[in-house]
PDB file of C-alpha atoms in Angstrom:
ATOM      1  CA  UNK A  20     -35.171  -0.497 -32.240  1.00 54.00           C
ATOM      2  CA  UNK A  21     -36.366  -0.761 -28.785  1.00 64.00           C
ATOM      3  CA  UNK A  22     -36.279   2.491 -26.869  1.00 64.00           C
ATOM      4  CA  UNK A  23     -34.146   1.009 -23.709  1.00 69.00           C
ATOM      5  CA  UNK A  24     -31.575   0.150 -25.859  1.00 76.00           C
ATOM      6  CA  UNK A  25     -29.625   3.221 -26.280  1.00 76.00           C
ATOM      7  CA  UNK A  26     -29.510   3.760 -22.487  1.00 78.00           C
ATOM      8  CA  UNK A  27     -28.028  -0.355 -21.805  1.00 72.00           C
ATOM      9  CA  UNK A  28     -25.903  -0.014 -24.138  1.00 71.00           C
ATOM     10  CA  UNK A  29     -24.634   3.099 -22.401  1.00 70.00           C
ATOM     11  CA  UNK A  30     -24.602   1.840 -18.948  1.00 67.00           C
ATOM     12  CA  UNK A  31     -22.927  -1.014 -20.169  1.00 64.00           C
ATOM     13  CA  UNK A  32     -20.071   1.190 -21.544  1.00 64.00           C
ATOM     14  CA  UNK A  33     -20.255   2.909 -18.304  1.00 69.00           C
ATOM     15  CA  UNK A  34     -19.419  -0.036 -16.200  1.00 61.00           C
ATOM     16  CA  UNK A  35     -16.796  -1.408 -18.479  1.00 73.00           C
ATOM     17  CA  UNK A  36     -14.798   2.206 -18.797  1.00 64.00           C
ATOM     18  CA  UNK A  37     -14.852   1.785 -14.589  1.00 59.00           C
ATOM     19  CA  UNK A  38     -13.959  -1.446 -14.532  1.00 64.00           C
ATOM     20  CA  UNK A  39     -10.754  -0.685 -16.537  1.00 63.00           C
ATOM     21  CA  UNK A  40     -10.137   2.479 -15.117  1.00 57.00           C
ATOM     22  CA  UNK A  41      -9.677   0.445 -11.604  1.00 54.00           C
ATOM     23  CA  UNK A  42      -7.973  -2.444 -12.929  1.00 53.00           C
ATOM     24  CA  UNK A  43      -5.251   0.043 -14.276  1.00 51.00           C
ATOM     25  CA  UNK A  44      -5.236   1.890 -10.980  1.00 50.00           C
ATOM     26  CA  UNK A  45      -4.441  -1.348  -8.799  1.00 50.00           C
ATOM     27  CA  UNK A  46      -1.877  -2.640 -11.201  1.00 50.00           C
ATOM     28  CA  UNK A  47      -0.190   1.259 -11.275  1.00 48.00           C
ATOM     29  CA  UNK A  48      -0.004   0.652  -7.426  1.00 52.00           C
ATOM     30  CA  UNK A  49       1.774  -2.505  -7.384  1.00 56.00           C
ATOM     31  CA  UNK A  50       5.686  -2.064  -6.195  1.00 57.00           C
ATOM     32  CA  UNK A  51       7.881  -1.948  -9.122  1.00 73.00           C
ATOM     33  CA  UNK A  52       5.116  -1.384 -11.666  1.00 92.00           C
ATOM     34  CA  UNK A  53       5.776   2.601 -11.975  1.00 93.00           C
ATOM     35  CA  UNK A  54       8.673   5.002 -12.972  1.00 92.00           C
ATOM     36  CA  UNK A  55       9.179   8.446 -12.173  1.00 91.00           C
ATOM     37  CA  UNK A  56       8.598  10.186 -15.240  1.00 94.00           C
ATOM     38  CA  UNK A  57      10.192  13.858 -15.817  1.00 93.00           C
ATOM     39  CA  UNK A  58       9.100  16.648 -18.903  1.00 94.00           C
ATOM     40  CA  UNK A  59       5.863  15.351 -19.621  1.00 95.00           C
ATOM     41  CA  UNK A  60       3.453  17.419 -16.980  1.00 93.00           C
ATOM     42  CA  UNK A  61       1.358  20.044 -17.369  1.00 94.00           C
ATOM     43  CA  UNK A  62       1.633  22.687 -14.886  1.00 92.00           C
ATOM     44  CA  UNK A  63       0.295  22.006 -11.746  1.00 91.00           C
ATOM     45  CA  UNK A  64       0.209  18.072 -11.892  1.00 93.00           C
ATOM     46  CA  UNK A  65       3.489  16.691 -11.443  1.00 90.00           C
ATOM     47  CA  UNK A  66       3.431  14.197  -8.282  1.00 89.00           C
ATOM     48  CA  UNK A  67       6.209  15.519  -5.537  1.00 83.00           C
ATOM     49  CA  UNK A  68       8.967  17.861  -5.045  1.00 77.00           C
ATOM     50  CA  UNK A  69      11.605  19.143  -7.522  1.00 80.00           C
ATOM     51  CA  UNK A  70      14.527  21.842  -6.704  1.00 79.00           C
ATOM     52  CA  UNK A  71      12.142  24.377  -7.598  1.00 79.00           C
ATOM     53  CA  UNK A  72       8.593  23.024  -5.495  1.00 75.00           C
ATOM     54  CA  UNK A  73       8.221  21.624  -2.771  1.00 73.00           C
ATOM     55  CA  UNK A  74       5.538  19.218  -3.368  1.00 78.00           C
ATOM     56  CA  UNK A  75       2.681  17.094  -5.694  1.00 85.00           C
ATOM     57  CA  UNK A  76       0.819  20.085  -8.029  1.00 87.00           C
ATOM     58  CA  UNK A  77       3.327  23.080  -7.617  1.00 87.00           C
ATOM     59  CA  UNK A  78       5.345  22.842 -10.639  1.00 88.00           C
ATOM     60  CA  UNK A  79       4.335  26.151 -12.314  1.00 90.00           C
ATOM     61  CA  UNK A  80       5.175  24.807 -16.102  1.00 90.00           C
ATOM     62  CA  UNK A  81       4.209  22.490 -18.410  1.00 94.00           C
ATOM     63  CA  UNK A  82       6.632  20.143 -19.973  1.00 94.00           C
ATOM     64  CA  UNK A  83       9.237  20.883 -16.293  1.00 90.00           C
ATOM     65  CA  UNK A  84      12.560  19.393 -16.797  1.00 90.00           C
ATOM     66  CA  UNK A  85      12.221  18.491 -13.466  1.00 88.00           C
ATOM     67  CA  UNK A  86       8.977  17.581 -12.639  1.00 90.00           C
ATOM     68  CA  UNK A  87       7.930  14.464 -12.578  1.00 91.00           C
ATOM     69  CA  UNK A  88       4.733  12.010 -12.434  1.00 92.00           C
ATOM     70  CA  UNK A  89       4.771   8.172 -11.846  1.00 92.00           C
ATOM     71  CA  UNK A  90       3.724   6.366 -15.558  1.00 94.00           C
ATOM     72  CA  UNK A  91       3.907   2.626 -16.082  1.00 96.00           C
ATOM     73  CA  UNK A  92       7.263   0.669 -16.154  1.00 94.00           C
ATOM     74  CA  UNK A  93       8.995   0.650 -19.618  1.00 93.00           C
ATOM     75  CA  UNK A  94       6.397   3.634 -20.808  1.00 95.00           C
ATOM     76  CA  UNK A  95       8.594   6.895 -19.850  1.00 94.00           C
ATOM     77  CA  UNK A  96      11.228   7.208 -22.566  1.00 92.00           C
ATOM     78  CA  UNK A  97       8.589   6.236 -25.396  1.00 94.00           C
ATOM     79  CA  UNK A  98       6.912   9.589 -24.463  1.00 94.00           C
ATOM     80  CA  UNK A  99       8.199  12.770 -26.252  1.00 94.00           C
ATOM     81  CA  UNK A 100      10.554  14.857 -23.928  1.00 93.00           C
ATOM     82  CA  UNK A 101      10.417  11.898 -21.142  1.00 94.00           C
ATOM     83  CA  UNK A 102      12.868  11.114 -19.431  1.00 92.00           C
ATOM     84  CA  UNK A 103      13.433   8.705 -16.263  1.00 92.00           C
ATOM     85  CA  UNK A 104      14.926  10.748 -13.541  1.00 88.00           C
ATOM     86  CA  UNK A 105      16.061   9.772  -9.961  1.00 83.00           C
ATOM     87  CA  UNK A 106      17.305  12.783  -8.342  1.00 74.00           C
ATOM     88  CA  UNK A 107      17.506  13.203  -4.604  1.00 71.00           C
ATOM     89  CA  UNK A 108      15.403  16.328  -4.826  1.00 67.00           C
ATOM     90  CA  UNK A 109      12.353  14.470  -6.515  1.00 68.00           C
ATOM     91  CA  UNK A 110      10.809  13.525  -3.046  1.00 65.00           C
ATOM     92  CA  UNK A 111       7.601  15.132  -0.718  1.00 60.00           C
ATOM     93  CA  UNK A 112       9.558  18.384   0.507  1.00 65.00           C
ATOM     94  CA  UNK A 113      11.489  18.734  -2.640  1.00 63.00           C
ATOM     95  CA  UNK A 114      15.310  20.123  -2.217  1.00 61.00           C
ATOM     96  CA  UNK A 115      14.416  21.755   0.906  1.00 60.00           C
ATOM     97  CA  UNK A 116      13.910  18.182   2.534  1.00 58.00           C
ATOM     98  CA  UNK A 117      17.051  17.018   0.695  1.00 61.00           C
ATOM     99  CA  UNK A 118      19.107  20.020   2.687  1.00 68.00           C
ATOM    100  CA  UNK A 119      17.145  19.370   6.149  1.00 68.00           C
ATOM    101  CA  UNK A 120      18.093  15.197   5.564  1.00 65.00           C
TER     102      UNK A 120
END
């Protein structure tokens, strides 16, 4: 076995794993593609505001009834505890911006 292999077979794996990881991020941040997913986030990474935070990494929590992150369409409901939510209060400023609007 040549000695160089190892390492091209690495970088190789290197550049595919990016590659992939920024095809998923530009088709994530097509319109339409996501859903606000609620119950599934560890503390301190859900994506906006709830009644209880105001904003993206405050939820204090894991598994939050209320907060939420954005998952791909169709994926939220075949996680354990997810559930789609909608609320009025899951936006930047959580229910204090709902109250001020």
């Amino acid at each position: 076995m040549n000695a160089t292999e190892p390492r091209f077979h690495a970088a190789l794996a290197t550049l595919i794993a990016l590659g992939l990881a920024t095809a998923g991020n530009a088709a994530l941040a097509a319109k339409g593609d996501t859903e606000k997913c609620a119950g599934i986030v560890k503390a301190g990474k859900n994506d906006c505001g709830t009644s209880k935070s105001a904003c993206a990494g405050t939820s204090t929590v894991d598994r939050d009834a209320e907060a939420w992150i954005l998952v791909p369409a169709g994926t939220c409901e075949r996680i354990a505890g997810g559930k789609l939510t909608n609320k009025p209060e899951n936006i930047h400023g959580g229910a204090a911006a709902v109250k001020k609007g």
